[in-house]
Amino acid sequence: MTRKQILLTAAALLVGAVSFAQVHRMDIDLKKVGAPVQPTMYGIFFEDINFAADGGLYAELVKNRSFEFPNDPLQGWKAFGHVEVREDGPFGRCPHYVRLGNPGHRDKWTGLDNEGFFGIGVKGGETYRFSVWARVPDGGDSDLRIELVNTASMGENHFLCQVPLTISGSDWKRYEVILKPDMTLEKAVLRLFLTGKRTPVDLEHVSLFPTDTWMGHRNGMRKDLAQALADLKPGIFRFPGGCIVEGTDLPTRYNWKNTVGPVENRPINENRWEYTFPHRFYPDYYQSYGLGFFEFFQLSEEIGSEPLPILSCGLACQFQNDDPSAHCPVDELQPFIQDALDLIEFANGPVTSTWGKVRAEMGHPAPFNLKFIGIGNEQWDAIYPEHLEPFVKAIRAAYPDIRIVGSSGPDSEGKQFDYLWPEMKRLGADLVDEHFYRPETWFLSQGARYDNYDRKGPKVFAGEYACHGAGRKFNHFHASLLEAAFMTTIERNADIVHMATYAPLFAHVEGWQWRPDLIWFDNLRSMRTASWHVQQLYGEYKGQNVLTLKMDGKNVTGAAGQDGLFASAVKDGDKVYVKVVNTSEQPQSVELAFNGLKKKETVKAVERIDFTSGLLYEDNTLDEPERIKPVKASFIGEGKTLSATVPPLCFTVFVITR
Ligand code: AHR
């Protein structure tokens, strides 16, 4: 190497070292408190996809409990002996039931096995409430045995527990017994059969719930899954979807009126995710509606969220229907509009009102204090505003305080998006629902997405989003990091972004149609993904008001020259939370400079939370649910500026106090 070459190499190394050591000064203005961060800002989006409801959050363990699956009333059941399906049962909207007849010999048996959802998960020593509606058609008594069994057991007994149950009299009555399995099993089977004299008996709505549900509700939620929602500290709870709001056709749209009242009389609905993706086809996927609108409202209340129901606008799923006749004509929309008005009455009306009375009879006389309603999911073209308009007029006239959410279609930008936003403004929608399932490049380019949005239009509801890695459409840490980066633009623009919900929420490992998802589970366990942790950190460190944070006078949006940094800041009483996302592969030095302090006033570092992982393209698993999680680290310093290094590929929340 010549002397000149040596000097050039040394100079290059020096430049490298300088850029490595470059300190990124972030000016945070404490004097001017910015827009409030809405309590609704970070929330959850629930849709019954991936067996999120039946087989998931809804703790019912029996599949096809009312013998109503249309392909086969005994789907999910294995019948033995003399089992007859009948359809003049006690519940008008669920007319089927079974008659167990005498098997004809003292050594033969009549009964049923239920396979549950990918098996029935039970925990040894815990208690399960079995219930059934039953009668003895000819009067007198009939003896049943109820068991949880392990049909694959090599042990002397197949059963994990067994209890007798005697049915008496020819009137339909509800019976219940407690089962206590002696071991934990992910895939148990519920078995019931005639014993004793084998007197024929009729059975309807056969149900099995853990007694230990979320908040102990009998028609309750799986505790670990509901807890995973509560721990997000969600401010908004959108339900029931998603595409299932719309239906593949209008008769199969989500019909909230079928989801309230006694569970025994809620008719099932087809779940469009049964067949939407034929490469992941689940021919036994129905909505029992056991998790219905009352339960959604109740859960919202219990986890501290504002409920946000989304209703059909009279358009069937536009992805699945090109023919205009698939939709309800605008001049025939009245029943759909009435559904929306009645829903508001169900949530908020006095107990003397028709629908308020239904709510009260279900155990909640106090109103749910509904403030928002969404009309339409991912709709597009002129047909959507035409349908939405009469809803807006009717809701405004009857309930002027209810805020209405409209849609910007399925795309994050483009023709429909550009058409629908002004239309939503014209119609006076309060919020516009935006959806984006996009790759890394998109998320990296959106750090300033909301910085220049129209401040005089509707507010934004980022209602469905997730980073779908190019070629990596599965949960992994890197995708979650880019979601964290993107969320800085949500936070910075809290004056116009009022809600944001990652989607979808849940997935059963044996029953998913769509991924990535926020929370995965099997019959016994659940796992919080890296994306869950990002949502959780934003929920936990939400703050109350935005603070201006600038680097070289500019927002920190991952723009050219910003070394892959994204940042935002909020104030929470005396505390300041600064969120910095380093999407680069180098550590980045930052100097948090607090402006607006009095002469002798300083700020003090409290702690920092680092969220990073070497498992860039992996996530937590059910076996190792905690391998990727935020770590609290010490953050020491006091003064008008605080210095720190953000590791490569890391989302850090700095907690600072005045
Ligand atoms: O979240 C899954 C689906 O994605 C939703 O049902 C729909 O709204 C979107 O297309």
XYZ file of C-alpha atoms and ligand atoms in Angstrom:
668
model
C 0.000 0.000 0.000
C 1.343 3.400 -0.884
C 1.470 6.197 1.671
C -1.402 7.927 -0.177
C -3.515 4.773 -0.038
C -2.808 4.398 3.673
C -3.882 7.976 4.301
C -7.080 7.520 2.272
C -7.935 4.323 4.124
C -7.327 6.018 7.450
C -9.508 8.938 6.398
C -12.287 6.569 5.334
C -12.103 4.736 8.634
C -12.259 8.036 10.451
C -15.348 9.097 8.510
C -16.901 5.729 9.382
C -16.044 6.210 13.018
C -17.459 9.721 12.999
C -20.721 8.661 11.410
C -20.914 5.725 13.848
C -20.421 8.104 16.716
C -22.754 10.756 15.323
C -25.000 11.980 18.056
C -28.616 12.450 17.054
C -29.904 15.381 18.998
C -33.644 15.208 19.478
C -35.208 18.445 20.690
C -38.268 17.917 22.811
C -40.392 20.934 23.550
C -41.774 20.825 27.071
C -43.228 24.298 26.914
C -45.862 23.725 24.308
C -48.093 20.845 25.273
C -49.575 19.371 22.111
C -52.787 17.583 21.245
C -54.287 15.150 23.704
C -53.663 11.496 22.983
C -57.178 10.131 22.885
C -57.969 7.468 25.487
C -59.163 5.413 22.503
C -55.843 5.658 20.695
C -54.475 2.105 20.987
C -56.930 -0.716 20.960
C -57.920 -4.116 19.724
C -59.645 -5.442 16.649
C -61.610 -8.626 17.171
C -62.819 -10.801 14.354
C -63.910 -14.415 14.402
C -61.157 -15.550 12.063
C -58.587 -18.255 12.923
C -61.087 -19.758 15.432
C -60.839 -16.585 17.492
C -64.333 -16.939 18.982
C -65.642 -20.521 19.082
C -62.613 -22.642 19.915
C -60.780 -19.533 21.119
C -61.731 -16.594 23.307
C -65.234 -17.965 23.881
C -64.602 -20.644 26.494
C -67.251 -23.129 25.309
C -65.537 -26.476 24.779
C -68.275 -28.329 22.876
C -68.470 -27.944 19.117
C -71.912 -27.911 17.529
C -73.517 -27.938 20.963
C -77.022 -27.429 19.609
C -76.822 -29.909 16.731
C -77.380 -27.093 14.245
C -74.442 -27.418 11.837
C -76.161 -27.409 8.461
C -73.943 -29.958 6.665
C -74.665 -32.511 9.337
C -76.394 -31.912 12.671
C -73.974 -34.428 14.187
C -70.823 -32.777 12.832
C -68.284 -32.739 15.660
C -70.101 -35.620 17.342
C -69.586 -39.347 17.154
C -72.839 -41.156 17.817
C -73.097 -44.768 19.035
C -76.116 -46.972 19.701
C -79.520 -45.543 18.813
C -79.153 -41.800 18.312
C -81.823 -39.907 16.446
C -81.685 -36.224 15.447
C -85.027 -34.475 15.855
C -86.056 -30.911 15.120
C -89.006 -29.906 17.236
C -86.912 -28.820 20.204
C -87.664 -26.187 22.830
C -85.630 -23.388 21.178
C -87.314 -22.038 18.071
C -84.179 -20.670 16.401
C -82.135 -23.812 17.220
C -84.744 -26.529 16.673
C -82.507 -29.608 16.557
C -81.864 -31.969 19.447
C -80.989 -35.633 19.858
C -82.888 -38.566 21.259
C -80.782 -41.286 22.836
C -82.737 -44.520 22.511
C -82.388 -47.845 24.270
C -79.528 -49.774 22.615
C -81.535 -52.993 22.913
C -79.209 -55.009 25.097
C -77.888 -54.643 28.650
C -74.268 -54.736 27.398
C -74.779 -52.174 24.659
C -74.629 -48.398 24.894
C -76.195 -45.363 23.314
C -74.440 -42.059 23.504
C -72.297 -39.391 21.937
C -68.692 -38.245 21.895
C -67.878 -34.626 21.177
C -64.492 -33.829 19.677
C -64.404 -30.171 20.717
C -62.368 -27.698 18.738
C -59.228 -29.596 17.787
C -59.921 -31.628 20.920
C -61.110 -30.453 24.312
C -58.326 -28.952 26.409
C -58.717 -29.614 30.140
C -56.445 -29.055 33.110
C -56.066 -31.663 35.842
C -57.671 -30.638 39.133
C -59.650 -27.781 37.613
C -63.420 -27.832 37.395
C -65.646 -27.760 34.337
C -69.348 -27.088 34.214
C -71.247 -29.527 32.051
C -74.799 -28.500 31.267
C -77.563 -29.826 29.088
C -81.218 -29.236 28.394
C -83.000 -32.563 28.690
C -86.245 -34.432 29.170
C -87.422 -38.005 29.374
C -89.993 -38.194 26.551
C -92.063 -40.903 28.235
C -91.690 -39.469 31.718
C -89.879 -40.970 34.704
C -86.123 -40.998 35.169
C -83.267 -41.667 32.817
C -79.648 -42.145 33.874
C -76.701 -40.719 32.013
C -73.002 -40.869 32.579
C -70.874 -37.892 31.617
C -67.161 -38.377 31.121
C -64.061 -36.684 29.858
C -62.033 -39.365 28.146
C -58.626 -39.881 26.680
C -59.333 -42.249 23.845
C -55.602 -42.669 23.202
C -54.795 -43.680 26.773
C -52.782 -46.810 27.494
C -54.057 -46.688 31.078
C -56.617 -49.041 32.574
C -59.335 -46.373 32.286
C -60.024 -44.083 29.409
C -61.867 -41.570 31.513
C -60.289 -38.572 33.277
C -63.454 -38.156 35.303
C -67.004 -39.429 35.236
C -70.187 -38.262 36.892
C -73.732 -39.614 36.863
C -76.652 -37.432 35.872
C -80.305 -38.328 36.256
C -82.858 -36.651 34.006
C -86.389 -36.525 35.405
C -89.754 -35.876 33.842
C -91.039 -35.061 30.420
C -90.537 -31.271 30.603
C -87.422 -29.690 29.156
C -85.136 -28.565 32.003
C -81.553 -27.456 32.321
C -79.204 -29.765 34.244
C -75.632 -29.229 35.240
C -72.829 -31.178 36.883
C -69.213 -30.360 37.622
C -66.448 -32.416 36.050
C -62.985 -32.489 37.581
C -60.464 -34.262 35.355
C -57.596 -35.935 37.164
C -55.030 -34.997 34.550
C -54.269 -32.317 32.011
C -55.024 -33.197 28.430
C -54.983 -31.052 25.312
C -57.289 -33.253 23.317
C -59.852 -34.879 25.573
C -63.242 -36.056 24.344
C -66.571 -35.368 26.046
C -68.582 -38.582 26.272
C -72.145 -39.021 27.444
C -74.209 -42.184 27.361
C -77.270 -43.864 28.765
C -76.778 -46.131 31.774
C -79.135 -47.914 34.203
C -82.301 -48.987 32.456
C -81.220 -47.080 29.388
C -84.456 -45.125 29.339
C -84.651 -42.923 26.219
C -83.786 -39.300 26.802
C -83.781 -36.090 24.736
C -80.770 -33.778 24.883
C -80.292 -30.238 23.601
C -77.583 -27.560 23.956
C -74.848 -29.733 25.429
C -72.258 -27.412 26.900
C -68.982 -27.568 28.797
C -67.198 -24.522 30.191
C -64.297 -24.145 32.580
C -65.693 -22.723 35.827
C -62.653 -20.456 35.941
C -63.518 -18.101 33.110
C -62.590 -14.450 32.755
C -64.451 -12.636 35.572
C -66.198 -15.918 36.361
C -68.955 -15.423 33.806
C -70.861 -18.607 33.050
C -71.132 -17.837 29.362
C -67.593 -16.636 29.677
C -64.262 -16.093 27.981
C -61.067 -18.089 28.218
C -59.178 -16.446 31.025
C -55.657 -16.398 29.582
C -56.881 -14.940 26.292
C -59.034 -12.253 27.887
C -56.131 -11.392 30.188
C -53.877 -10.953 27.161
C -56.363 -8.360 25.929
C -56.665 -6.577 29.253
C -52.873 -6.401 29.574
C -52.733 -4.381 26.366
C -54.639 -1.638 28.215
C -56.738 -1.132 25.114
C -58.664 2.082 24.758
C -60.932 0.895 21.961
C -62.410 -2.511 21.198
C -63.617 -2.994 17.652
C -65.889 -5.952 16.969
C -67.124 -8.227 15.372
C -64.696 -7.770 12.375
C -63.671 -7.463 9.531
C -65.149 -9.163 6.566
C -67.555 -11.215 8.653
C -69.509 -8.010 9.224
C -70.402 -8.061 5.533
C -71.011 -11.734 4.822
C -70.191 -13.617 1.665
C -73.823 -12.888 0.933
C -76.225 -10.727 2.876
C -78.020 -13.587 4.664
C -74.677 -14.650 6.190
C -73.615 -11.173 7.299
C -73.057 -10.778 11.022
C -76.494 -10.194 12.489
C -76.145 -8.772 15.973
C -79.801 -9.359 16.824
C -79.200 -13.094 16.543
C -76.388 -12.838 19.082
C -78.300 -11.563 22.105
C -80.746 -13.173 24.511
C -80.433 -16.710 25.895
C -77.509 -18.560 24.290
C -79.636 -21.629 23.705
C -81.744 -19.708 21.232
C -79.040 -17.952 19.227
C -79.036 -19.366 15.707
C -75.648 -20.261 14.308
C -74.170 -18.434 11.342
C -71.819 -19.564 8.639
C -68.307 -18.306 9.165
C -66.945 -16.989 5.883
C -63.427 -17.974 6.967
C -64.563 -21.589 6.657
C -64.041 -21.462 2.902
C -62.603 -18.083 1.865
C -59.141 -19.558 1.463
C -59.562 -23.015 -0.072
C -55.909 -23.753 0.676
C -56.840 -23.557 4.339
C -60.368 -24.891 4.358
C -62.262 -25.625 7.603
C -65.590 -27.248 6.770
C -66.725 -27.135 10.393
C -66.240 -23.419 11.076
C -69.467 -21.765 12.228
C -70.334 -18.912 14.531
C -72.337 -20.127 17.508
C -72.902 -16.464 18.441
C -72.322 -17.538 22.052
C -69.850 -14.681 22.057
C -72.380 -12.094 20.998
C -72.889 -8.378 21.283
C -73.785 -8.432 24.976
C -70.564 -10.315 25.703
C -68.559 -7.945 23.504
C -69.942 -4.904 25.318
C -69.376 -6.516 28.692
C -65.802 -7.449 27.847
C -65.129 -3.923 26.565
C -66.279 -2.554 29.867
C -64.222 -5.016 31.868
C -60.981 -4.335 30.040
C -61.512 -0.586 30.083
C -62.153 -0.065 26.363
C -64.709 1.951 24.484
C -66.792 -0.451 22.408
C -66.770 0.072 18.648
C -69.279 -2.167 16.879
C -69.134 -2.266 13.088
C -72.346 -3.082 11.252
C -73.272 -4.064 7.721
C -74.174 -1.159 5.452
C -76.237 -3.450 3.247
C -73.320 -4.391 0.997
C -72.189 -7.998 0.888
C -68.415 -8.519 0.694
C -67.326 -6.685 -2.454
C -64.325 -8.968 -2.923
C -66.748 -11.841 -3.353
C -69.594 -10.186 -5.236
C -69.330 -8.470 -8.612
C -73.043 -8.606 -9.249
C -74.833 -5.485 -7.916
C -77.886 -7.606 -7.112
C -75.871 -9.217 -4.281
C -76.334 -5.994 -2.317
C -79.349 -4.397 -0.726
C -80.729 -1.585 -2.910
C -80.440 1.816 -1.267
C -84.196 2.290 -1.151
C -84.585 -0.987 0.753
C -82.026 -0.256 3.436
C -84.460 0.516 6.224
C -84.083 -2.829 8.065
C -80.303 -2.402 8.072
C -80.613 1.156 9.329
C -83.053 0.000 11.979
C -80.486 -2.608 13.089
C -78.008 0.217 13.693
C -80.524 2.350 15.591
C -81.662 -0.632 17.632
C -78.077 -1.475 18.479
C -77.568 1.975 19.952
C -80.741 1.443 21.959
C -79.516 -1.986 23.057
C -76.270 -0.417 24.314
C -77.545 2.829 25.758
C -81.328 2.784 25.965
C -83.288 2.842 29.215
C -84.445 -0.495 30.571
C -87.949 0.518 29.553
C -86.995 0.635 25.879
C -87.413 -2.453 23.697
C -83.711 -3.183 23.301
C -82.585 -1.676 26.599
C -84.901 -4.204 28.206
C -83.122 -7.056 26.406
C -79.804 -5.766 27.755
C -81.228 -5.485 31.272
C -82.638 -8.997 31.113
C -79.203 -10.219 30.179
C -77.866 -8.771 33.413
C -76.735 -5.253 32.577
C -79.436 -2.683 33.358
C -76.905 0.158 33.269
C -76.142 1.470 29.797
C -72.900 0.476 28.133
C -72.363 4.094 27.150
C -71.689 3.398 23.490
C -70.066 6.383 21.776
C -69.001 5.041 18.372
C -70.496 2.976 15.611
C -68.945 1.888 12.312
C -71.050 1.384 9.204
C -69.484 -0.851 6.574
C -66.141 -2.588 6.596
C -63.925 -2.588 3.505
C -66.366 -1.088 1.006
C -65.550 0.843 -2.105
C -66.914 2.604 -5.215
C -69.828 5.037 -5.276
C -72.126 2.310 -4.038
C -70.592 2.703 -0.555
C -71.242 6.415 0.059
C -74.688 5.914 -1.459
C -75.380 3.241 1.131
C -73.720 5.068 3.996
C -75.567 8.350 3.554
C -79.009 7.242 4.787
C -77.379 5.613 7.827
C -75.589 8.864 8.681
C -78.817 10.842 8.364
C -80.818 8.427 10.506
C -78.172 8.056 13.226
C -77.553 11.813 13.390
C -81.280 12.469 13.706
C -81.833 9.936 16.472
C -78.471 10.006 18.247
C -76.546 13.199 17.458
C -73.766 12.368 19.946
C -72.838 9.026 18.438
C -69.674 9.239 16.378
C -69.801 7.465 13.052
C -66.911 5.582 11.497
C -66.791 5.259 7.710
C -64.322 3.353 5.554
C -61.580 4.278 3.090
C -61.711 0.844 1.475
C -59.227 -1.997 1.618
C -56.143 -0.118 0.390
C -53.703 2.121 2.196
C -53.620 4.518 -0.782
C -54.665 4.610 -4.427
C -57.815 5.203 -6.415
C -60.444 4.023 -3.958
C -58.672 5.549 -1.001
C -58.390 8.912 -2.779
C -62.041 8.754 -3.765
C -63.429 7.637 -0.422
C -61.674 10.055 1.926
C -63.343 13.162 0.391
C -66.605 11.253 0.273
C -66.349 10.497 3.988
C -65.679 14.166 4.601
C -68.668 15.143 2.477
C -70.919 12.798 4.413
C -69.604 14.061 7.738
C -68.171 10.779 9.012
C -66.392 11.432 12.296
C -63.647 8.911 11.689
C -62.352 7.053 8.655
C -61.182 3.476 8.949
C -57.930 2.783 7.060
C -56.517 -0.694 6.465
C -52.981 -1.664 5.612
C -51.405 -5.069 5.551
C -48.156 -4.052 3.884
C -44.521 -5.144 3.551
C -41.401 -3.746 5.191
C -40.745 -1.125 2.508
C -44.183 0.362 3.040
C -43.821 0.584 6.798
C -40.363 2.130 6.469
C -41.743 4.743 4.098
C -44.717 5.779 6.235
C -43.031 7.484 9.164
C -44.543 10.796 8.130
C -47.879 9.378 6.913
C -50.135 11.573 8.989
C -47.928 14.669 9.266
C -49.698 16.435 6.413
C -53.216 15.016 6.632
C -56.159 17.356 6.355
C -56.688 18.786 9.835
C -60.264 19.814 9.032
C -61.562 16.455 7.905
C -62.667 13.342 9.759
C -60.285 11.788 12.261
C -58.301 8.677 11.422
C -58.970 5.181 12.678
C -56.070 2.974 11.572
C -58.435 0.070 11.937
C -56.473 -2.886 10.554
C -52.748 -3.014 10.092
C -49.797 -5.347 10.375
C -46.442 -5.601 8.687
C -46.597 -8.562 6.316
C -42.939 -9.239 5.565
C -42.192 -9.767 1.888
C -41.780 -13.520 1.625
C -42.248 -13.657 5.381
C -45.967 -13.523 5.956
C -45.676 -14.904 9.461
C -45.075 -13.382 12.855
C -41.521 -12.267 13.459
C -39.655 -9.689 15.457
C -38.540 -7.505 12.552
C -42.138 -6.961 11.418
C -43.056 -5.864 14.932
C -40.154 -3.417 14.975
C -41.440 -1.754 11.819
C -44.923 -1.582 13.302
C -43.364 0.232 16.265
C -41.632 2.610 13.854
C -44.878 3.279 12.010
C -46.729 3.931 15.243
C -44.580 7.002 15.914
C -46.506 8.792 13.153
C -49.753 7.768 14.809
C -48.592 9.142 18.125
C -47.094 12.334 16.708
C -50.364 13.067 14.945
C -52.698 12.320 17.822
C -54.667 15.445 16.932
C -56.083 13.577 13.932
C -55.370 9.912 14.609
C -57.795 8.888 17.308
C -57.693 5.109 17.123
C -55.400 2.377 15.876
C -55.846 -1.379 16.031
C -53.497 -4.111 14.833
C -55.244 -6.997 13.056
C -56.120 -9.784 13.266
C -56.108 -10.453 16.969
C -56.186 -14.199 17.630
C -55.197 -17.448 15.935
C -55.496 -21.085 16.941
C -52.320 -22.909 15.907
C -54.402 -25.692 14.381
C -57.088 -23.537 12.840
C -55.725 -20.388 11.264
C -56.608 -18.866 7.906
C -54.587 -15.659 8.143
C -51.276 -14.663 9.621
C -49.517 -12.826 11.190
C -51.794 -12.409 14.210
C -51.348 -10.769 17.577
C -51.954 -13.687 19.950
C -51.597 -17.411 19.226
C -53.033 -20.227 21.252
C -53.733 -23.932 21.392
C -56.288 -25.638 23.599
C -54.344 -25.002 26.780
C -51.720 -22.356 26.186
C -51.388 -18.941 24.632
C -48.511 -16.851 23.417
C -48.071 -13.088 23.086
C -46.171 -12.221 19.926
C -43.518 -9.575 19.410
C -46.235 -7.435 17.799
C -48.285 -7.843 20.972
C -45.390 -6.414 22.972
C -45.178 -3.415 20.656
C -48.896 -2.761 21.100
C -48.532 -3.240 24.816
C -45.687 -0.737 25.098
C -47.696 1.877 23.236
C -50.735 1.146 25.421
C -48.722 1.238 28.632
C -46.813 4.409 27.730
C -49.673 6.152 25.985
C -49.325 9.451 27.797
C -51.816 12.281 27.721
C -50.451 14.874 25.298
C -48.121 14.926 22.357
C -44.836 16.785 22.674
C -43.014 18.153 19.678
C -39.843 16.195 18.986
C -37.510 17.305 16.185
C -34.116 16.356 14.866
C -32.466 19.176 12.917
C -35.839 20.887 12.914
C -37.601 17.901 11.330
C -39.891 15.153 12.528
C -38.033 11.884 13.041
C -39.663 9.687 10.448
C -36.945 7.415 9.130
C -36.343 9.887 6.305
C -33.096 9.998 4.336
C -30.266 11.185 6.532
C -32.001 10.133 9.765
C -30.109 6.848 10.039
C -33.234 4.692 10.232
C -34.558 6.472 13.311
C -38.214 7.077 14.061
C -39.298 8.931 17.190
C -42.149 10.577 19.035
C -42.770 11.900 22.539
C -45.695 12.295 24.894
C -46.286 13.827 28.284
C -48.001 11.988 31.109
C -48.334 14.269 34.152
C -44.770 14.865 35.340
C -43.440 12.120 33.124
C -42.291 12.196 29.546
C -42.157 9.088 27.393
C -39.863 9.277 24.402
C -40.197 6.446 21.920
C -37.251 5.867 19.621
C -37.166 3.103 17.043
C -33.810 2.311 15.517
C -34.516 0.344 12.345
C -30.861 0.393 11.295
C -28.299 -2.274 11.967
C -26.004 0.151 13.795
C -26.312 1.431 17.327
C -27.418 5.060 17.327
C -26.412 7.647 19.889
C -29.184 9.986 20.840
C -29.223 13.117 22.920
C -32.637 13.999 24.255
C -32.590 17.753 24.653
C -35.444 19.215 26.675
C -36.387 22.743 25.740
C -38.662 24.998 27.698
C -37.274 24.190 31.148
C -36.820 26.997 33.635
C -33.270 28.185 34.137
C -32.372 25.857 36.983
C -34.832 23.162 36.123
C -33.639 19.755 34.957
C -35.161 16.476 33.895
C -34.239 13.111 35.338
C -33.918 9.755 33.636
C -36.154 7.146 35.291
C -35.770 4.010 33.211
C -35.715 2.743 29.680
C -37.449 -0.227 28.135
C -35.613 -1.885 25.274
C -37.393 -4.170 22.883
C -34.986 -5.986 20.609
C -34.062 -9.499 19.595
C -31.411 -11.358 17.688
C -34.209 -13.593 16.422
C -35.022 -11.195 13.623
C -37.218 -13.551 11.651
C -38.655 -15.525 14.536
C -41.177 -14.952 17.244
C -42.239 -16.364 20.565
C -43.718 -19.845 20.480
C -46.138 -21.736 22.698
C -43.187 -23.706 24.041
C -41.043 -20.614 24.515
C -43.513 -17.779 25.009
C -41.022 -15.344 26.503
C -37.966 -15.455 24.350
C -38.748 -12.066 22.799
C -39.935 -9.462 25.250
C -39.151 -5.947 26.407
C -36.462 -5.533 29.021
C -36.292 -2.715 31.529
C -32.840 -1.228 31.770
C -31.277 1.459 33.863
C -31.249 4.913 32.410
C -29.336 7.334 34.520
C -28.812 11.021 34.163
C -30.075 14.430 35.069
C -29.838 17.728 33.295
C -31.354 19.560 30.400
C -30.182 16.839 28.074
C -29.973 13.088 28.507
C -27.760 10.840 26.437
C -28.253 7.239 25.467
C -27.494 4.699 22.807
C -30.273 2.828 21.081
C -29.070 -0.629 20.032
C -29.445 -1.777 16.441
C -32.969 -2.915 15.499
C -34.455 -1.797 18.766
C -37.554 -0.026 19.996
C -36.783 1.908 23.150
C -39.139 3.766 25.428
C -37.352 6.313 27.594
C -39.146 7.283 30.781
C -38.159 10.685 32.078
C -39.483 12.822 34.871
C -39.358 16.567 35.467
O -58.157 -9.064 9.250
C -58.523 -9.963 8.259
C -59.340 -9.309 7.171
O -58.586 -8.343 6.517
C -60.544 -8.556 7.629
O -61.624 -9.373 7.803
C -60.788 -7.590 6.512
O -61.425 -6.420 6.947
C -59.433 -7.377 5.927
O -59.442 -7.573 4.566
